[in-house]
Each structure stands twice: as C-alpha cells, then as structure tokens.
PDB file of C-alpha atoms in Angstrom:
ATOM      1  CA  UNK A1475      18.981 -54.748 135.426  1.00 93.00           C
ATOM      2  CA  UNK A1476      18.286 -53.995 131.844  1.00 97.00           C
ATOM      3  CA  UNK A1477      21.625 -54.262 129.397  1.00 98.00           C
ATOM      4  CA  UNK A1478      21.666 -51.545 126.406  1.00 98.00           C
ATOM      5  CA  UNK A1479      24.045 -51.725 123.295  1.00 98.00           C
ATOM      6  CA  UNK A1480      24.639 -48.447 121.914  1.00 98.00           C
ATOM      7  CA  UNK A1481      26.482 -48.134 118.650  1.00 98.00           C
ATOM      8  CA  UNK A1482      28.117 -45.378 117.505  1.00 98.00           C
ATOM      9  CA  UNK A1483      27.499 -43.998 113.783  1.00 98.00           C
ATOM     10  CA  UNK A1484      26.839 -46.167 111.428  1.00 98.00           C
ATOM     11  CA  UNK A1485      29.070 -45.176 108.733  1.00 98.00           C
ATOM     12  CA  UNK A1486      27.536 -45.737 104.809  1.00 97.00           C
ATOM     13  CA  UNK A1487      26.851 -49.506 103.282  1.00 97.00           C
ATOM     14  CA  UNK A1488      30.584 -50.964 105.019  1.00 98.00           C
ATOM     15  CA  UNK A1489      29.104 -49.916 108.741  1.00 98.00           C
ATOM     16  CA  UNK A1490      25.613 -51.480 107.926  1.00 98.00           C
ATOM     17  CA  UNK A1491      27.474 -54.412 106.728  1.00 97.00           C
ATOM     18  CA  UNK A1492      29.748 -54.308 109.765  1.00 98.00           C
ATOM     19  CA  UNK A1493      26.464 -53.822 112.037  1.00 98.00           C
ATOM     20  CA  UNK A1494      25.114 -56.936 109.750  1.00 97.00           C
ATOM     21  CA  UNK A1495      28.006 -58.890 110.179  1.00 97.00           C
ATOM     22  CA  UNK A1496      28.324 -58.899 114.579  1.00 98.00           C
ATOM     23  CA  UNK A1497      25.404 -57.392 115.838  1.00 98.00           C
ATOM     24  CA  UNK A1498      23.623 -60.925 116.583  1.00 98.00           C
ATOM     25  CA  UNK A1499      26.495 -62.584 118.482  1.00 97.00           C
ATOM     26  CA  UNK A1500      27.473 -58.877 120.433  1.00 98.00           C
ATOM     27  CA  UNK A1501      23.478 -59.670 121.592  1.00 98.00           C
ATOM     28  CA  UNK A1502      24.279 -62.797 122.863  1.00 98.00           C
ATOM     29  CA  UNK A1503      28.103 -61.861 124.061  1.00 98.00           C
ATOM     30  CA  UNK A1504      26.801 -58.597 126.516  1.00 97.00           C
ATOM     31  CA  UNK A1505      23.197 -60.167 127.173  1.00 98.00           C
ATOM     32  CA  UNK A1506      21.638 -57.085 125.271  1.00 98.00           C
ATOM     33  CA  UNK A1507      18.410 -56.117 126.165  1.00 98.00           C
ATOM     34  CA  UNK A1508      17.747 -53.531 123.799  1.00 98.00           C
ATOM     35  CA  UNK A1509      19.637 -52.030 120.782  1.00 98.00           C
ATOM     36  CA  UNK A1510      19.895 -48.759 119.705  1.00 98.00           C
ATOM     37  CA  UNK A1511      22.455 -47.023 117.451  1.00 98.00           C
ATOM     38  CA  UNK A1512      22.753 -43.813 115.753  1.00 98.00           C
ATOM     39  CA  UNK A1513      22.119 -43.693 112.261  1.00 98.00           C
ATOM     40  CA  UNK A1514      22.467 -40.221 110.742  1.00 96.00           C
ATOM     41  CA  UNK A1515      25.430 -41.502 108.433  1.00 97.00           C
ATOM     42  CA  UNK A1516      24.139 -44.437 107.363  1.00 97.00           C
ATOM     43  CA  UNK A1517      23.242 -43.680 103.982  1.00 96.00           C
ATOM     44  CA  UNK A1518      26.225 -43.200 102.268  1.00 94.00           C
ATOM     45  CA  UNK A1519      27.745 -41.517 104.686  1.00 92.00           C
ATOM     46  CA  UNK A1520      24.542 -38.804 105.375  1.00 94.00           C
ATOM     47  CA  UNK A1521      21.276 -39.073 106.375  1.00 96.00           C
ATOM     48  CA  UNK A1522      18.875 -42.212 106.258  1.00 97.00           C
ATOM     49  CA  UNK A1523      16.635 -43.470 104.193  1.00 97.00           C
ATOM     50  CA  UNK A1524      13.264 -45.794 104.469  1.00 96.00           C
ATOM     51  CA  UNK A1525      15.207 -48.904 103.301  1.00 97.00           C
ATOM     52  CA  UNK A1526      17.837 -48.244 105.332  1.00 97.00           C
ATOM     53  CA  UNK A1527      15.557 -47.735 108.357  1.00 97.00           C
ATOM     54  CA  UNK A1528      14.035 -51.089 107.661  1.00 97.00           C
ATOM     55  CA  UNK A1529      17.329 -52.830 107.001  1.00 97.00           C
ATOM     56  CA  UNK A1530      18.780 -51.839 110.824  1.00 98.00           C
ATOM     57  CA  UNK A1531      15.493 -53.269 111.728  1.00 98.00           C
ATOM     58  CA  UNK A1532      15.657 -56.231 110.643  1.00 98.00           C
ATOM     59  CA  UNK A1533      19.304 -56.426 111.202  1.00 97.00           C
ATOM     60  CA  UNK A1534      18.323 -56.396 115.498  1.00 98.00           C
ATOM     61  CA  UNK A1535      18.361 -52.892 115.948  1.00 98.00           C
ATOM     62  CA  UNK A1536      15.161 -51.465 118.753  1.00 98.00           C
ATOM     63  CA  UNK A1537      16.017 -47.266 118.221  1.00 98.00           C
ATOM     64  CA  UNK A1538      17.613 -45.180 116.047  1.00 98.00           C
ATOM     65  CA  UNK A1539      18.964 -41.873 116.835  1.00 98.00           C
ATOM     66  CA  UNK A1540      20.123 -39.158 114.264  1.00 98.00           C
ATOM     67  CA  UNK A1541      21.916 -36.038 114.402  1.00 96.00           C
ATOM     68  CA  UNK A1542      23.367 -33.210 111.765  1.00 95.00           C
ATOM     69  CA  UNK A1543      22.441 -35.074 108.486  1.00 95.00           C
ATOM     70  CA  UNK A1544      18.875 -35.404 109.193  1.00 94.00           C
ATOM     71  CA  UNK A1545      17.549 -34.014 106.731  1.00 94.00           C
ATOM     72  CA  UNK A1546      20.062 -34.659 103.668  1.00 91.00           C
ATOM     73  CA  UNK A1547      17.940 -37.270 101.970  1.00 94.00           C
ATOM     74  CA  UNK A1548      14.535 -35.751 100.528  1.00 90.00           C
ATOM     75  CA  UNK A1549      12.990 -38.837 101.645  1.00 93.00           C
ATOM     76  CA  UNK A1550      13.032 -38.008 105.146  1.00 94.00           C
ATOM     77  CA  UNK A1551      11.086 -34.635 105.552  1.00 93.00           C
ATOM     78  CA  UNK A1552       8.011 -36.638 104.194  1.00 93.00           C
ATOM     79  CA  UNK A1553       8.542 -40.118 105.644  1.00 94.00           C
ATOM     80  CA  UNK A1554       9.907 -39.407 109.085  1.00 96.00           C
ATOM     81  CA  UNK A1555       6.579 -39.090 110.572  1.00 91.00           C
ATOM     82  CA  UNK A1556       6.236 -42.666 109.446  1.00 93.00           C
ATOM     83  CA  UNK A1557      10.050 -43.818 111.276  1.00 97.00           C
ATOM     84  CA  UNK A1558       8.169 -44.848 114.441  1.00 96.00           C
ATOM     85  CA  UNK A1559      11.427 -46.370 115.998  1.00 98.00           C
ATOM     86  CA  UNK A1560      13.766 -43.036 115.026  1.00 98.00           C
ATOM     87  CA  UNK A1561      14.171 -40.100 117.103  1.00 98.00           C
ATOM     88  CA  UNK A1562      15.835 -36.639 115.919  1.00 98.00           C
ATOM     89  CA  UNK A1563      17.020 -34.185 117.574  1.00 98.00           C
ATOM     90  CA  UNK A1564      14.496 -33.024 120.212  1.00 98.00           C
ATOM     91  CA  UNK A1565      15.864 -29.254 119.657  1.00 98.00           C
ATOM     92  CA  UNK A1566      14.860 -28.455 116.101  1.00 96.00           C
ATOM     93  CA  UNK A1567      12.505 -25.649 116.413  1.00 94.00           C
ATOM     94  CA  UNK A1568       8.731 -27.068 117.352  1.00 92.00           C
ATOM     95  CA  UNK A1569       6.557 -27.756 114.484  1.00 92.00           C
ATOM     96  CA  UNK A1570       9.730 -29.929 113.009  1.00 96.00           C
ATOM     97  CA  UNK A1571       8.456 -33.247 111.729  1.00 96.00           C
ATOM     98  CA  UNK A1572       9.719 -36.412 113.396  1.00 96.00           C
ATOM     99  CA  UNK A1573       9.826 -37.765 116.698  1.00 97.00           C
ATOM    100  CA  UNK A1574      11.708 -35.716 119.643  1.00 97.00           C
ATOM    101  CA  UNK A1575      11.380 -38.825 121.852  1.00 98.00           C
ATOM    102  CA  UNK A1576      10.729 -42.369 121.800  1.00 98.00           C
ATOM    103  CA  UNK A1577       9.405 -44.750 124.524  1.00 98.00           C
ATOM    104  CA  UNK A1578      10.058 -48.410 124.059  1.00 98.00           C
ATOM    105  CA  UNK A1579      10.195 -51.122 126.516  1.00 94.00           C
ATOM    106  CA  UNK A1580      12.530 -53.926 127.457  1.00 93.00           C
ATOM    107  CA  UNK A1581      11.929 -56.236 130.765  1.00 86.00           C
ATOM    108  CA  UNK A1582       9.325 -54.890 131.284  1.00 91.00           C
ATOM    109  CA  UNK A1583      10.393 -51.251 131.662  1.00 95.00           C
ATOM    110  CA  UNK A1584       9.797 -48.652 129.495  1.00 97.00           C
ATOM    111  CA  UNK A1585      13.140 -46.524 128.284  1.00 98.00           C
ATOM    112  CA  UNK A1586      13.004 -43.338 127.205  1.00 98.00           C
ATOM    113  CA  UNK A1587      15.098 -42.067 124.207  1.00 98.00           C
ATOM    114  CA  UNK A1588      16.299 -38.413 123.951  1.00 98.00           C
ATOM    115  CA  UNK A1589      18.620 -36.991 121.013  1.00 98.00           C
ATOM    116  CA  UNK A1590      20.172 -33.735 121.135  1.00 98.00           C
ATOM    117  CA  UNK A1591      21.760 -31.686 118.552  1.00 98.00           C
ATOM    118  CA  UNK A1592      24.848 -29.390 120.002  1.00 97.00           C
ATOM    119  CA  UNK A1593      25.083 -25.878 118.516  1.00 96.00           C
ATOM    120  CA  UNK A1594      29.430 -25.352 119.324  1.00 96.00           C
ATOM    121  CA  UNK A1595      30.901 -25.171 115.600  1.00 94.00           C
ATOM    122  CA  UNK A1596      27.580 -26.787 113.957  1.00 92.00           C
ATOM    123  CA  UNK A1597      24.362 -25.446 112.919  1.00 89.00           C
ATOM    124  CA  UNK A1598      22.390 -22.923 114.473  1.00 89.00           C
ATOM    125  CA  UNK A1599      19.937 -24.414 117.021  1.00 94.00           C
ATOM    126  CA  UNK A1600      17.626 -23.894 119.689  1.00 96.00           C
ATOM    127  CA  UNK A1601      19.133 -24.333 123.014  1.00 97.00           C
ATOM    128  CA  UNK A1602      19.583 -28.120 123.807  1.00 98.00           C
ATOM    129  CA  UNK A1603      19.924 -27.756 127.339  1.00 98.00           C
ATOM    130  CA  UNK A1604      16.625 -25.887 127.502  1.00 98.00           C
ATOM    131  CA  UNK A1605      14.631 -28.355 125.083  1.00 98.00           C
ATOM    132  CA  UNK A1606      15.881 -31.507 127.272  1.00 98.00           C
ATOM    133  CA  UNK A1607      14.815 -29.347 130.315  1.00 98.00           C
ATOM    134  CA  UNK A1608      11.311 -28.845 129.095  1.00 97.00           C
ATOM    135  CA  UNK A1609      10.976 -32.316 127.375  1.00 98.00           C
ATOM    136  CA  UNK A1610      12.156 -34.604 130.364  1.00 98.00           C
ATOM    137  CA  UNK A1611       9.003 -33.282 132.271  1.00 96.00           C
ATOM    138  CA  UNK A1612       6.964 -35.321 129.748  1.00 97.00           C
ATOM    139  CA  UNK A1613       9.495 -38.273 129.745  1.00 98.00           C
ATOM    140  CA  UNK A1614       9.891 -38.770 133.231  1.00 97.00           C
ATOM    141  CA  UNK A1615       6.048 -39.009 133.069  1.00 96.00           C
ATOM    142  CA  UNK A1616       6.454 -42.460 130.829  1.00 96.00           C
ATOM    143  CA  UNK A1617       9.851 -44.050 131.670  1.00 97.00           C
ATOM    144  CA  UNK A1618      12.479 -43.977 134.775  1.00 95.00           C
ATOM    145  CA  UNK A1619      15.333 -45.088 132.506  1.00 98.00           C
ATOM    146  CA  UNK A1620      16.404 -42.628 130.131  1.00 98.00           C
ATOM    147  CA  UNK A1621      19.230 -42.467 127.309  1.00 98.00           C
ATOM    148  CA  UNK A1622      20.427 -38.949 126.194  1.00 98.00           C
ATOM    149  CA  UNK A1623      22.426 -39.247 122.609  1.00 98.00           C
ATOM    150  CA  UNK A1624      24.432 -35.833 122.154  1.00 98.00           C
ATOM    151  CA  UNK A1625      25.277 -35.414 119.008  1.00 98.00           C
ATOM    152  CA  UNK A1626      27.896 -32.809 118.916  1.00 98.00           C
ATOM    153  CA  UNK A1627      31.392 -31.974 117.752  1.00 97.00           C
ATOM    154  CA  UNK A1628      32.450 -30.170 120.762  1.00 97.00           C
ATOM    155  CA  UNK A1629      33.454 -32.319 123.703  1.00 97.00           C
ATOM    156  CA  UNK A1630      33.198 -29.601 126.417  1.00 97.00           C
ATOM    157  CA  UNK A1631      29.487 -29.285 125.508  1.00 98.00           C
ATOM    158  CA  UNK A1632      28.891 -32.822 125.381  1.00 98.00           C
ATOM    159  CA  UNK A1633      30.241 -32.648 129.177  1.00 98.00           C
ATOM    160  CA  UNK A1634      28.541 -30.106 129.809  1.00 98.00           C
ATOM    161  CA  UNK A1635      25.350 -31.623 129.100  1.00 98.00           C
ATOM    162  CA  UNK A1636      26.663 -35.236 130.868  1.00 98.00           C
ATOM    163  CA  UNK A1637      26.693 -32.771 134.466  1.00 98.00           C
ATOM    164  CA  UNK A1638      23.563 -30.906 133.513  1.00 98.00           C
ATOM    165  CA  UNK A1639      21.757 -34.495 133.075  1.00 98.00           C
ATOM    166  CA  UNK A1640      23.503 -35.855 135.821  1.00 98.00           C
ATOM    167  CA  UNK A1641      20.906 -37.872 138.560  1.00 98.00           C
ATOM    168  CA  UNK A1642      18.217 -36.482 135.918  1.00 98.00           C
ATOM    169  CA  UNK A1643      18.551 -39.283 133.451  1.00 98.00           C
ATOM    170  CA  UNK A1644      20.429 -42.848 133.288  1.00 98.00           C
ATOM    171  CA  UNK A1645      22.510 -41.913 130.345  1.00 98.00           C
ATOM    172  CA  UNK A1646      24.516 -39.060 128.388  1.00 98.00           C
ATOM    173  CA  UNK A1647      26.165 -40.485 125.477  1.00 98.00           C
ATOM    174  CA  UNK A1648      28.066 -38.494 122.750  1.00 98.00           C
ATOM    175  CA  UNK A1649      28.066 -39.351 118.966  1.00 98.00           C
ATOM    176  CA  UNK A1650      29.387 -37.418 115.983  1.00 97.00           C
ATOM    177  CA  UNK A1651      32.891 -36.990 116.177  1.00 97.00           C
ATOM    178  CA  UNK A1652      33.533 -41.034 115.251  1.00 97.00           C
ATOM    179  CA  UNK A1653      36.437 -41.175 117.502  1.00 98.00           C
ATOM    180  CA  UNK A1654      35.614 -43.073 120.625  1.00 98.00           C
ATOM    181  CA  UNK A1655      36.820 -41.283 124.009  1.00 98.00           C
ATOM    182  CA  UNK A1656      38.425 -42.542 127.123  1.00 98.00           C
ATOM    183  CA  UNK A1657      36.476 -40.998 129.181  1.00 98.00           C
ATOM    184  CA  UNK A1658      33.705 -43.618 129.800  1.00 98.00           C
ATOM    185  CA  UNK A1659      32.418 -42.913 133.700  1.00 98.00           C
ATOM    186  CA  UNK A1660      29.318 -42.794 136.024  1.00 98.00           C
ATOM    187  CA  UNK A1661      28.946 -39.191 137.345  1.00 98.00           C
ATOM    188  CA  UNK A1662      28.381 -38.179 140.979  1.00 98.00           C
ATOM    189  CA  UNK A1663      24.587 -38.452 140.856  1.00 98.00           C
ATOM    190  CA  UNK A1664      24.378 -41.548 139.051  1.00 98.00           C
ATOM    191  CA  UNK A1665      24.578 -41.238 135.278  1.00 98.00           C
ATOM    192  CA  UNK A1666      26.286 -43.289 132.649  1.00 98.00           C
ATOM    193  CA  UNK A1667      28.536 -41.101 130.190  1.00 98.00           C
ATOM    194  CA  UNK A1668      31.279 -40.701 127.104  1.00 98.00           C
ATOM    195  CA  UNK A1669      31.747 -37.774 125.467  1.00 98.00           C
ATOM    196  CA  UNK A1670      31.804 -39.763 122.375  1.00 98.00           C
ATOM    197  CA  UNK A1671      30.946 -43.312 121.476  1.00 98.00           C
ATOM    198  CA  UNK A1672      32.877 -43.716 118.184  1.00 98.00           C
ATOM    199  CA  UNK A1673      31.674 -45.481 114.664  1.00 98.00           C
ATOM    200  CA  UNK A1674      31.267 -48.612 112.875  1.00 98.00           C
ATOM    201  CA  UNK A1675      33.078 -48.708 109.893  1.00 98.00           C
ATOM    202  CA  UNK A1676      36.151 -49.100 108.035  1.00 97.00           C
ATOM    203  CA  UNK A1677      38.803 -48.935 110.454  1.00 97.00           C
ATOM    204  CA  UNK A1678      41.519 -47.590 108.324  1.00 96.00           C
ATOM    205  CA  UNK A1679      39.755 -44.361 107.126  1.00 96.00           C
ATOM    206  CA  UNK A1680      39.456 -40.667 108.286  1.00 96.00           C
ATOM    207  CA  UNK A1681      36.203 -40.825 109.993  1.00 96.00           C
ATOM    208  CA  UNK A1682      35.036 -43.282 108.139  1.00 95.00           C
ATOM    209  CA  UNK A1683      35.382 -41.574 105.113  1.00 95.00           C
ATOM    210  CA  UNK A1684      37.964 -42.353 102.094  1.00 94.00           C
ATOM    211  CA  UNK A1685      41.193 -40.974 103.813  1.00 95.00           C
ATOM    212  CA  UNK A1686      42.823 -39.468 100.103  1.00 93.00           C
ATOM    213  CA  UNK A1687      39.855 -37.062  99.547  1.00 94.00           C
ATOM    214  CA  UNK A1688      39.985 -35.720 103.098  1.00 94.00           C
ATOM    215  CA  UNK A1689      43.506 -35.689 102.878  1.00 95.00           C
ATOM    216  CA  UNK A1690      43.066 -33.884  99.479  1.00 94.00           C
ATOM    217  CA  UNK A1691      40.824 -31.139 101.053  1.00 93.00           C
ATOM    218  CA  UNK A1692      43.144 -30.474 104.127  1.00 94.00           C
ATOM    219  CA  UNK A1693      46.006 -29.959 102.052  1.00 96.00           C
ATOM    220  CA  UNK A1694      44.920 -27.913  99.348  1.00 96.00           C
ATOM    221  CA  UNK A1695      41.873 -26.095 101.153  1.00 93.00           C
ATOM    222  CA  UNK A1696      39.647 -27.514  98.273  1.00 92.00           C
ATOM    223  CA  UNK A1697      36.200 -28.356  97.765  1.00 87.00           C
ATOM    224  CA  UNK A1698      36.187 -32.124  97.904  1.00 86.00           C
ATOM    225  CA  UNK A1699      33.495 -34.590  98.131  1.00 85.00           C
ATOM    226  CA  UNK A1700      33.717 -36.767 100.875  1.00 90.00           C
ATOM    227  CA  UNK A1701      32.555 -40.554 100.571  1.00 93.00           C
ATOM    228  CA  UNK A1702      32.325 -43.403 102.828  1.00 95.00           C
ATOM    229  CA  UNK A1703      35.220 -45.800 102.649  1.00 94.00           C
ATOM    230  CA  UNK A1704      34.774 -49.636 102.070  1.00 95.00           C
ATOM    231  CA  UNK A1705      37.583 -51.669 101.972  1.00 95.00           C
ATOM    232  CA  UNK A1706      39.759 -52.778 104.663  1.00 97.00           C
ATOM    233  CA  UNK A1707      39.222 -54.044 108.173  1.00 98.00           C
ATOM    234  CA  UNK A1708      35.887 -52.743 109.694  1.00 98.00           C
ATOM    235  CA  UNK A1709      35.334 -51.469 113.367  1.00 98.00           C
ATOM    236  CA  UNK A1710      32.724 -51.653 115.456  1.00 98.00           C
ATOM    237  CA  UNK A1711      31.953 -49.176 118.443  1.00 98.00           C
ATOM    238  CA  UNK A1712      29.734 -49.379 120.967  1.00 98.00           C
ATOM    239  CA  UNK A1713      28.982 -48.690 124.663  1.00 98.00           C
ATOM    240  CA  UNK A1714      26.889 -51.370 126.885  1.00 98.00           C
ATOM    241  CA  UNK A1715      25.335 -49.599 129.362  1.00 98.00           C
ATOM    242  CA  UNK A1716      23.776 -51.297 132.652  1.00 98.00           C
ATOM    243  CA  UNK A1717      21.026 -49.781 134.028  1.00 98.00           C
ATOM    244  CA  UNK A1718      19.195 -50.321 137.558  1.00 97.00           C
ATOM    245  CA  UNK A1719      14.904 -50.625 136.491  1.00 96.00           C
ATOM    246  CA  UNK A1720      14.044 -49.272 140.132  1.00 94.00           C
ATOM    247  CA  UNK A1721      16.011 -46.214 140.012  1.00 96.00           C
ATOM    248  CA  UNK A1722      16.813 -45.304 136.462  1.00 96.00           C
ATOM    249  CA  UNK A1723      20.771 -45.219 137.805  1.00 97.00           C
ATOM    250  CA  UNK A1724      23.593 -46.627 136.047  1.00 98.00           C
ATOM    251  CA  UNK A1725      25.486 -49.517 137.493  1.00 98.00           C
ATOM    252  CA  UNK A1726      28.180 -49.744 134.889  1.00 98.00           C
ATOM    253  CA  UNK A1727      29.217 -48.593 131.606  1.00 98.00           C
ATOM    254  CA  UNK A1728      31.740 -50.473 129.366  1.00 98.00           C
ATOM    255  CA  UNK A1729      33.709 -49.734 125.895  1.00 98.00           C
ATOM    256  CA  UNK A1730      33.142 -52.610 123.373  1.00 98.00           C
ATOM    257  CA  UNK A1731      35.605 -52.353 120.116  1.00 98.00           C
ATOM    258  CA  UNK A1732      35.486 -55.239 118.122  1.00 98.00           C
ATOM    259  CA  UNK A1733      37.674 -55.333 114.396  1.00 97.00           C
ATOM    260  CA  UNK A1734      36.389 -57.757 111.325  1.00 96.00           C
ATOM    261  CA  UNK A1735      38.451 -59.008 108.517  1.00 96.00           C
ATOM    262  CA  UNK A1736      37.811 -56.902 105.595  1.00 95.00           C
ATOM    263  CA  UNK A1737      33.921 -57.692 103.863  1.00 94.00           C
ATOM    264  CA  UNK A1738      32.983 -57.710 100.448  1.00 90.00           C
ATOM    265  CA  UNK A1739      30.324 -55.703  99.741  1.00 91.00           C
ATOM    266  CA  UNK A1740      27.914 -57.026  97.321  1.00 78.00           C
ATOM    267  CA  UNK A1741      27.205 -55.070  94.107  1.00 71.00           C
ATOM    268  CA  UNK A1742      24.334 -52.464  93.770  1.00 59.00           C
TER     269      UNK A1742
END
C-alpha cells in the first residue's frame, strides 16, 4: 500500500509556516509515503516563486500542483521549465511551458501526477476532460497509480471529472475553492475523491484572505485588493489517500484537519 498526503492550498507566508510548522509529525502520524500539495497561492496569496518552490522542498514536500495563478509571478514563465517537481495544469494550450505531468516514485512504484484546470466560471481553457483523455495514454505507460488535482471552482465539474476518471486513475481530488467538502468517497470503479480538499492557513479568514477587505468588496461592489491573512489560529487541510501498488485502486480516503495556536511570523 503506498500512503499519500495531499494538502490543500497553501495559502501566502502563514500556510507555508503552517505547512512548516506540522508537516514532519503529520509524516510520521499517517505513515506518509509521499507528499504533495498544491501550491498556486503560496506566494502571497498567488502564484509561486523559485524560493518558494525550494522552501516546500525542503520543508518535506515530493510534488507540487498549481492551478489559476500560475502564471502571476513573472518568475515563473521563465523558470518553470526548471520546477522539475511542479506540475500545471495539463490543459493549457500545447506549446505552454511547464510540466503537464510528473512521475515520481515511492515504494518502489512510480505515481503519476495530473493537474487540471476547470473552465465553469474561470478562465477560458482547453477542454480538461479531453487533455486528461489524451494524456493518461502516456501516463498509464509509466505509472499504475495516478493522482488527478482539479482545480476548479465549480463542484459539479469537479464531479464530473471524479466519474469520468473513475477505474481510470487512483485519485480525483479538488482544490481551489479552500473550503474542504464532505463528500470524501471511493467511486464505483475504484477511485479515491473530494470535490475539494480545503487550505492551510489562517483559520479565521475568508479563504484565507484578510476577511475586512473581502468583506469591503462584497458590500460595496469595489475594487479591493485581496491579501493573505496572518494572524490567528492556522488550519491545516489535507486528504491521506491509500492506494493499492498492484492495481492503482484506492483502499481508503480520509479527511485530516488539524488547528495550531496562532504563529509569529518572522519579519521580512
């Protein structure tokens, strides 16, 4: 059986911190095999940058997936070619720098890493269910486990994707919406899913985001610049996932939300 922690957005310097903070002993607690977490808000609340990268390294993380803000820090369209443990979304149009796939191994097994962008109320895309299609032929090739994050805001397309991937990979997880869902299940043929995994960071914020300037911007209809909060207790979201090496099928999937006493965040 190989045991996967996947953590849900990393939410600006409190989620790394957060991440910093319990990732070593939630290794330990859940027997993790490998680590992967999605990263697209971890720089100040968008994007990623090569610092950052080599921070959730360091920090224990194998993988990191991305999603919306990809490309929000400069940085990135010239150094993700050089991100060897990131994947973005696999449905950016082809010739789009960056992986669309990684293939790592743990126990022995190689796992294959797929991250979809969805297309309901967010940017126009290609067709995610099409690109996963077409790029599973080559994945299938390399690994029999398999870990789909869908990053999308709409949870009847995350579903829908969860019973189009359904016996066709070991995983569909969502991200994006940093509110973890109930609905944690394996489906009929055999694969792990939520529609959405949740966040790290501070627990009593919108999103992980200051709660006065969203507040601000949903009562007024303002412009208002959003920015990660970082006080308060912090939360930590993730999903361990137990997959079966011989058939790529999940045996179980579990909820982990663990709360820290507030942290002090050192000074920049």
């Amino acid at each position: 059986m190989v045991n996967i922690l996947f953590i849900g957005d990393i939410v600006g310097a409190y989620g790394r911190a957060i991440v910093k903070q319990l990732l070593a002993d939630a290794k330990k607690e859940y027997k993790v095999d490998l680590t992967i977490a999605n990263g697209e808000n971890c720089a100040h609340g968008y994007s990623i940058t090569e610092k950052i990268y080599v921070e959730l390294l360091a920090m224990g993380v194998d993988a990191i997936t991305m999603g919306n803000h990809t490309w929000e820090k400069k940085e990135v369209v010239t150094k993700i070619s050089l991100f060897d443990k990131l994947a973005r979304p696999a449905n950016y149009p082809p010739g789009t720098p960056g992986n669309d796939h990684l293939i790592l191994q743990s126990q022995g097994t190689n796992v294959g890493i797929i991250n979809l962008l969805g297309r309901v109320f967010m940017q126009c895309m290609d067709c995610p269910f099409q690109a996963v299609e077409k790029l599973l032929l080559k994945v299938k090739e390399q690994a029999k486990i398999i870990v789909v994050d869908m990053h999308a805001e709409a949870t009847s397309e995350k579903n829908a994707m969860g019973y189009f991937l359904d016996g066709k990979v070991s995983a569909v997880v969502g991200t994006h919406t940093h509110v973890m869902t109930a609905d944690d299940r394996i489906l009929p043929g055999g694969t792990a899913y939520i529609s959405d995994i949740g966040m790290v960071g501070a627990r009593d914020s919108i999103i992980g985001m200051n709660r006065e300037q969203i507040l601000k911007r949903f009562i007024t209809q303002m412009p208002e610049k959003f920015s990660p909060a970082e006080e308060g207790p912090g939360l930590f979201n993730a999903v361990l996932l137990k997959l079966d090496p011989s058939t790529g099928r999940a045996i179980d999937i579990k909820r982990i939300v663990k709360v820290t006493e507030p942290i002090k965040l050192p000074k920049e």
